[in-house]
Each structure stands twice: as C-alpha cells, then as structure tokens.
PDB file of C-alpha atoms in Angstrom:
ATOM      1  CA  MET A   1      52.973 158.079  14.138  1.00  0.00           C
ATOM      2  CA  ALA A   2      49.421 157.319  14.581  1.00  0.00           C
ATOM      3  CA  ARG A   3      47.923 153.956  15.173  1.00  0.00           C
ATOM      4  CA  PRO A   4      47.834 151.705  11.664  1.00  0.00           C
ATOM      5  CA  GLN A   5      45.020 151.613   9.597  1.00  0.00           C
ATOM      6  CA  ILE A   6      43.328 148.641   8.150  1.00  0.00           C
ATOM      7  CA  GLY A   7      45.152 147.445   5.135  1.00  0.00           C
ATOM      8  CA  ASP A   8      48.406 147.843   7.399  1.00  0.00           C
ATOM      9  CA  PHE A   9      48.417 144.527   8.810  1.00  0.00           C
ATOM     10  CA  SER A  10      46.692 141.042   8.367  1.00  0.00           C
ATOM     11  CA  ASP A  11      43.163 140.438   9.626  1.00  0.00           C
ATOM     12  CA  TYR A  12      44.646 138.085  11.811  1.00  0.00           C
ATOM     13  CA  ALA A  13      46.331 140.764  13.801  1.00  0.00           C
ATOM     14  CA  GLN A  14      43.447 143.041  14.420  1.00  0.00           C
ATOM     15  CA  GLY A  15      42.978 141.759  17.947  1.00  0.00           C
ATOM     16  CA  TYR A  16      46.480 142.142  18.450  1.00  0.00           C
ATOM     17  CA  VAL A  17      46.413 145.705  17.307  1.00  0.00           C
ATOM     18  CA  ASN A  18      43.351 146.365  19.006  1.00  0.00           C
ATOM     19  CA  ALA A  19      44.960 145.708  22.480  1.00  0.00           C
ATOM     20  CA  ALA A  20      47.500 147.756  22.262  1.00  0.00           C
ATOM     21  CA  LYS A  21      47.165 151.161  23.961  1.00  0.00           C
ATOM     22  CA  GLY A  22      48.620 154.358  22.495  1.00  0.00           C
ATOM     23  CA  ASN A  23      48.790 156.176  19.780  1.00  0.00           C
ATOM     24  CA  SER A  24      52.203 156.323  18.916  1.00  0.00           C
ATOM     25  CA  ILE A  25      55.541 154.362  19.814  1.00  0.00           C
ATOM     26  CA  GLU A  26      56.307 156.453  22.485  1.00  0.00           C
ATOM     27  CA  GLU A  27      52.688 155.855  24.359  1.00  0.00           C
ATOM     28  CA  LEU A  28      52.943 152.336  23.623  1.00  0.00           C
ATOM     29  CA  ILE A  29      56.122 152.310  25.403  1.00  0.00           C
ATOM     30  CA  VAL A  30      54.780 154.089  28.128  1.00  0.00           C
ATOM     31  CA  ASN A  31      51.887 152.269  28.373  1.00  0.00           C
ATOM     32  CA  HIS A  32      52.984 148.728  28.263  1.00  0.00           C
ATOM     33  CA  SER A  33      56.654 148.164  28.745  1.00  0.00           C
ATOM     34  CA  ALA A  34      57.528 148.865  32.335  1.00  0.00           C
ATOM     35  CA  ASP A  35      53.855 147.560  33.690  1.00  0.00           C
ATOM     36  CA  LEU A  36      54.449 144.124  31.558  1.00  0.00           C
ATOM     37  CA  LEU A  37      57.978 143.916  32.919  1.00  0.00           C
ATOM     38  CA  SER A  38      56.502 144.464  36.730  1.00  0.00           C
ATOM     39  CA  PHE A  39      53.936 141.945  36.042  1.00  0.00           C
ATOM     40  CA  LEU A  40      56.105 139.410  34.752  1.00  0.00           C
ATOM     41  CA  ASN A  41      58.772 139.967  37.699  1.00  0.00           C
ATOM     42  CA  GLY A  42      55.775 139.002  39.808  1.00  0.00           C
ATOM     43  CA  ILE A  43      55.181 135.630  38.501  1.00  0.00           C
ATOM     44  CA  PRO A  44      56.447 133.178  41.155  1.00  0.00           C
ATOM     45  CA  ASP A  45      58.780 130.518  40.772  1.00  0.00           C
ATOM     46  CA  THR A  46      56.330 128.060  42.070  1.00  0.00           C
ATOM     47  CA  LYS A  47      54.123 128.825  38.794  1.00  0.00           C
ATOM     48  CA  ALA A  48      57.459 127.972  36.336  1.00  0.00           C
ATOM     49  CA  ASP A  49      56.484 124.423  35.148  1.00  0.00           C
ATOM     50  CA  PHE A  50      52.650 124.776  35.924  1.00  0.00           C
ATOM     51  CA  THR A  51      50.443 124.330  32.887  1.00  0.00           C
ATOM     52  CA  TYR A  52      46.713 124.666  32.993  1.00  0.00           C
ATOM     53  CA  ALA A  53      45.567 121.708  31.058  1.00  0.00           C
ATOM     54  CA  GLU A  54      47.034 118.896  29.033  1.00  0.00           C
ATOM     55  CA  GLY A  55      48.715 119.667  25.857  1.00  0.00           C
ATOM     56  CA  LYS A  56      48.730 123.014  27.050  1.00  0.00           C
ATOM     57  CA  TRP A  57      52.383 125.202  27.353  1.00  0.00           C
ATOM     58  CA  THR A  58      53.984 125.932  30.971  1.00  0.00           C
ATOM     59  CA  VAL A  59      54.808 129.643  31.866  1.00  0.00           C
ATOM     60  CA  LYS A  60      58.211 128.825  31.299  1.00  0.00           C
ATOM     61  CA  GLN A  61      57.126 127.635  27.675  1.00  0.00           C
ATOM     62  CA  LEU A  62      54.763 130.747  27.109  1.00  0.00           C
ATOM     63  CA  LEU A  63      57.515 133.325  28.250  1.00  0.00           C
ATOM     64  CA  GLN A  64      59.926 131.682  25.708  1.00  0.00           C
ATOM     65  CA  HIS A  65      57.058 132.178  23.014  1.00  0.00           C
ATOM     66  CA  MET A  66      56.621 135.825  23.926  1.00  0.00           C
ATOM     67  CA  ILE A  67      60.876 136.220  23.730  1.00  0.00           C
ATOM     68  CA  ASP A  68      60.745 134.153  20.136  1.00  0.00           C
ATOM     69  CA  THR A  69      57.765 136.308  18.722  1.00  0.00           C
ATOM     70  CA  GLU A  70      59.255 139.461  19.843  1.00  0.00           C
ATOM     71  CA  ARG A  71      62.466 138.867  18.024  1.00  0.00           C
ATOM     72  CA  ILE A  72      60.718 137.804  14.978  1.00  0.00           C
ATOM     73  CA  LEU A  73      58.505 140.869  14.553  1.00  0.00           C
ATOM     74  CA  MET A  74      61.273 143.072  15.489  1.00  0.00           C
ATOM     75  CA  PHE A  75      63.404 141.303  12.794  1.00  0.00           C
ATOM     76  CA  ARG A  76      60.601 142.049  10.405  1.00  0.00           C
ATOM     77  CA  ALA A  77      60.543 145.641  11.353  1.00  0.00           C
ATOM     78  CA  LEU A  78      64.293 145.957  10.644  1.00  0.00           C
ATOM     79  CA  THR A  79      64.158 144.429   7.660  1.00  0.00           C
ATOM     80  CA  PHE A  80      61.242 146.349   6.216  1.00  0.00           C
ATOM     81  CA  ALA A  81      62.671 149.600   7.944  1.00  0.00           C
ATOM     82  CA  ARG A  82      65.836 149.053   6.026  1.00  0.00           C
ATOM     83  CA  LYS A  83      63.866 148.796   2.832  1.00  0.00           C
ATOM     84  CA  ASP A  84      64.818 145.263   2.236  1.00  0.00           C
ATOM     85  CA  LYS A  85      61.748 143.943   0.072  1.00  0.00           C
ATOM     86  CA  ILE A  86      62.650 140.178   0.642  1.00  0.00           C
ATOM     87  CA  ALA A  87      59.402 138.696   1.506  1.00  0.00           C
ATOM     88  CA  LEU A  88      59.735 136.876   4.820  1.00  0.00           C
ATOM     89  CA  PRO A  89      58.186 133.663   5.980  1.00  0.00           C
ATOM     90  CA  GLY A  90      55.933 132.737   8.705  1.00  0.00           C
ATOM     91  CA  PHE A  91      56.969 130.637  11.624  1.00  0.00           C
ATOM     92  CA  ASP A  92      54.719 127.869  13.553  1.00  0.00           C
ATOM     93  CA  GLU A  93      55.019 128.759  17.402  1.00  0.00           C
ATOM     94  CA  ASN A  94      53.999 125.120  18.419  1.00  0.00           C
ATOM     95  CA  ASN A  95      57.259 124.035  16.649  1.00  0.00           C
ATOM     96  CA  TYR A  96      59.382 126.956  18.250  1.00  0.00           C
ATOM     97  CA  ALA A  97      57.811 125.710  21.725  1.00  0.00           C
ATOM     98  CA  ALA A  98      58.816 122.304  21.175  1.00  0.00           C
ATOM     99  CA  VAL A  99      62.359 122.944  20.465  1.00  0.00           C
ATOM    100  CA  ALA A 100      63.259 125.744  22.286  1.00  0.00           C
ATOM    101  CA  SER A 101      63.797 123.943  25.921  1.00  0.00           C
ATOM    102  CA  ALA A 102      62.687 126.166  28.283  1.00  0.00           C
ATOM    103  CA  SER A 103      62.128 123.646  30.807  1.00  0.00           C
ATOM    104  CA  HIS A 104      65.873 123.588  31.241  1.00  0.00           C
ATOM    105  CA  ARG A 105      66.102 127.071  32.238  1.00  0.00           C
ATOM    106  CA  THR A 106      65.003 128.760  35.326  1.00  0.00           C
ATOM    107  CA  LEU A 107      62.017 131.217  35.306  1.00  0.00           C
ATOM    108  CA  ALA A 108      64.699 133.747  37.032  1.00  0.00           C
ATOM    109  CA  ALA A 109      66.894 133.266  33.471  1.00  0.00           C
ATOM    110  CA  ILE A 110      63.635 133.615  31.050  1.00  0.00           C
ATOM    111  CA  LYS A 111      62.097 136.671  32.626  1.00  0.00           C
ATOM    112  CA  GLN A 112      65.938 138.241  32.663  1.00  0.00           C
ATOM    113  CA  GLU A 113      66.181 137.701  28.827  1.00  0.00           C
ATOM    114  CA  PHE A 114      62.600 138.991  28.163  1.00  0.00           C
ATOM    115  CA  SER A 115      63.404 142.567  30.267  1.00  0.00           C
ATOM    116  CA  LEU A 116      66.664 142.819  28.627  1.00  0.00           C
ATOM    117  CA  LEU A 117      64.701 141.972  24.843  1.00  0.00           C
ATOM    118  CA  ARG A 118      62.182 144.214  25.868  1.00  0.00           C
ATOM    119  CA  GLN A 119      64.521 147.014  26.455  1.00  0.00           C
ATOM    120  CA  SER A 120      66.437 146.754  23.430  1.00  0.00           C
ATOM    121  CA  THR A 121      62.981 146.774  21.400  1.00  0.00           C
ATOM    122  CA  ASP A 122      61.962 150.086  22.912  1.00  0.00           C
ATOM    123  CA  LEU A 123      65.553 151.397  21.916  1.00  0.00           C
ATOM    124  CA  PHE A 124      65.061 150.202  18.472  1.00  0.00           C
ATOM    125  CA  LEU A 125      61.538 151.481  18.037  1.00  0.00           C
ATOM    126  CA  LEU A 126      62.580 154.737  19.442  1.00  0.00           C
ATOM    127  CA  SER A 127      65.291 155.106  16.856  1.00  0.00           C
ATOM    128  CA  LEU A 128      62.678 154.947  14.062  1.00  0.00           C
ATOM    129  CA  THR A 129      61.887 157.799  11.986  1.00  0.00           C
ATOM    130  CA  ALA A 130      58.449 158.311  10.715  1.00  0.00           C
ATOM    131  CA  GLU A 131      59.667 157.483   7.354  1.00  0.00           C
ATOM    132  CA  ASP A 132      60.958 154.130   8.914  1.00  0.00           C
ATOM    133  CA  LEU A 133      57.665 153.291  10.422  1.00  0.00           C
ATOM    134  CA  LYS A 134      55.785 153.711   7.159  1.00  0.00           C
ATOM    135  CA  GLN A 135      58.067 151.096   5.048  1.00  0.00           C
ATOM    136  CA  GLU A 136      56.044 148.014   4.649  1.00  0.00           C
ATOM    137  CA  GLY A 137      56.937 144.638   3.484  1.00  0.00           C
ATOM    138  CA  ILE A 138      55.489 140.964   3.364  1.00  0.00           C
ATOM    139  CA  ALA A 139      55.612 138.718   6.126  1.00  0.00           C
ATOM    140  CA  SER A 140      53.719 135.449   6.323  1.00  0.00           C
ATOM    141  CA  ASN A 141      52.146 136.319   2.936  1.00  0.00           C
ATOM    142  CA  HIS A 142      50.549 139.702   4.102  1.00  0.00           C
ATOM    143  CA  ARG A 143      51.499 143.004   3.703  1.00  0.00           C
ATOM    144  CA  VAL A 144      52.404 144.764   6.775  1.00  0.00           C
ATOM    145  CA  THR A 145      54.135 148.163   7.703  1.00  0.00           C
ATOM    146  CA  VAL A 146      56.918 148.660  10.406  1.00  0.00           C
ATOM    147  CA  ASN A 147      54.492 151.114  12.296  1.00  0.00           C
ATOM    148  CA  ALA A 148      51.869 147.905  12.517  1.00  0.00           C
ATOM    149  CA  LEU A 149      54.372 145.372  13.705  1.00  0.00           C
ATOM    150  CA  ALA A 150      55.190 147.420  16.736  1.00  0.00           C
ATOM    151  CA  TYR A 151      51.534 147.500  17.561  1.00  0.00           C
ATOM    152  CA  ILE A 152      50.966 143.930  16.818  1.00  0.00           C
ATOM    153  CA  LEU A 153      54.086 143.275  19.161  1.00  0.00           C
ATOM    154  CA  PHE A 154      52.518 145.409  22.053  1.00  0.00           C
ATOM    155  CA  GLY A 155      49.262 143.694  21.369  1.00  0.00           C
ATOM    156  CA  HIS A 156      50.464 140.131  21.466  1.00  0.00           C
ATOM    157  CA  ASN A 157      52.369 140.786  24.749  1.00  0.00           C
ATOM    158  CA  GLU A 158      48.947 141.893  26.227  1.00  0.00           C
ATOM    159  CA  HIS A 159      47.217 139.078  25.155  1.00  0.00           C
ATOM    160  CA  HIS A 160      49.599 136.672  26.857  1.00  0.00           C
ATOM    161  CA  LYS A 161      49.704 138.547  29.946  1.00  0.00           C
ATOM    162  CA  THR A 162      45.777 137.872  30.285  1.00  0.00           C
ATOM    163  CA  ILE A 163      46.046 134.361  29.212  1.00  0.00           C
ATOM    164  CA  LEU A 164      48.458 134.405  32.345  1.00  0.00           C
ATOM    165  CA  ILE A 165      46.381 135.856  34.383  1.00  0.00           C
ATOM    166  CA  GLU A 166      43.132 134.474  33.607  1.00  0.00           C
ATOM    167  CA  LYS A 167      44.454 130.937  33.528  1.00  0.00           C
ATOM    168  CA  TYR A 168      47.964 130.413  35.103  1.00  0.00           C
ATOM    169  CA  LEU A 169      47.824 132.684  38.019  1.00  0.00           C
TER     170      LEU A 169
END
C-alpha cells in the first residue's frame, strides 16, 4: 500500500509520516528496522543515564518512551485492522515516562526488549493485507488509518534517533 495521504492521520503526525522512508510496509521495514536496531545497540552503557539538560529524559527513558509508543501505535493498528470501531484515547508520554521506572533497568535489557518488540511489530505489519491497512478508526480524537499508523511509528522512531544523535551522543 502506498504512503498515507493527508486526512489519513492528524496534522500533528505529519512530521513523523514525512520522516518515514518508503512507499510500502516492506520498504519501511527494509529502510528502518535493521539500521535502527544497529544504531541503538551501538549506544554505550556509559550513556544509559545521560541527559542533555535538566528535566530531560535519560537515554534509557527515551528508549522506554519509544517502546511504549510502539506498543500503543500497534495496539491501535491491531484494533482498527480487526474492524473494531471503538475510539481509542490518547496518552501522556510524560506521565508514562514518570512511572515506567526505566532507571532500575539496564540499558542492555531495554535494548533487548526494543529489539524483540521491533521484530514482533515487523511481523505483525507484514501480516496485514491491503484491506487491513485501509481500515481506520479514531485515536486521540483524530481519524487515522492502519497504514498511517505504520508510517507514524517508523517516523517517530526516526525522530528520536535524530534526537539521540544530536543531543545525547
């Protein structure tokens, strides 16, 4: 399925969709997954609790945020792909980060969780048919297609990879 069009997602998500490289689910996976995992696995343990400014997340908290967001976006994708028409709520990323307790985990454990989640997400996305990808629903008070959720996810990960490069490493 082609890239999502305006109207398939909220205005807020436009930057994420733009950051996702590819014109199909298969291309998104090829263009992002292995590279992202390689990059994250290269983050040294010495940076695990680093934060670039007062009140900003540590590297571990940022990675936990990426994990939480991937789970939420894929729950939305599953819900809508299965034609469940329930409207799904938004989430407050700062509240999630505050209670996620990433600080008690090792960076290696967080990386492993992220890697396994990425593999699971890729397999789930590859299992979806063109009809599944066209399905839509309401999340965070905005209409969104399953296809757009995949692009938002990959773009969100790319966004945080850029932040890690520019501000943390």
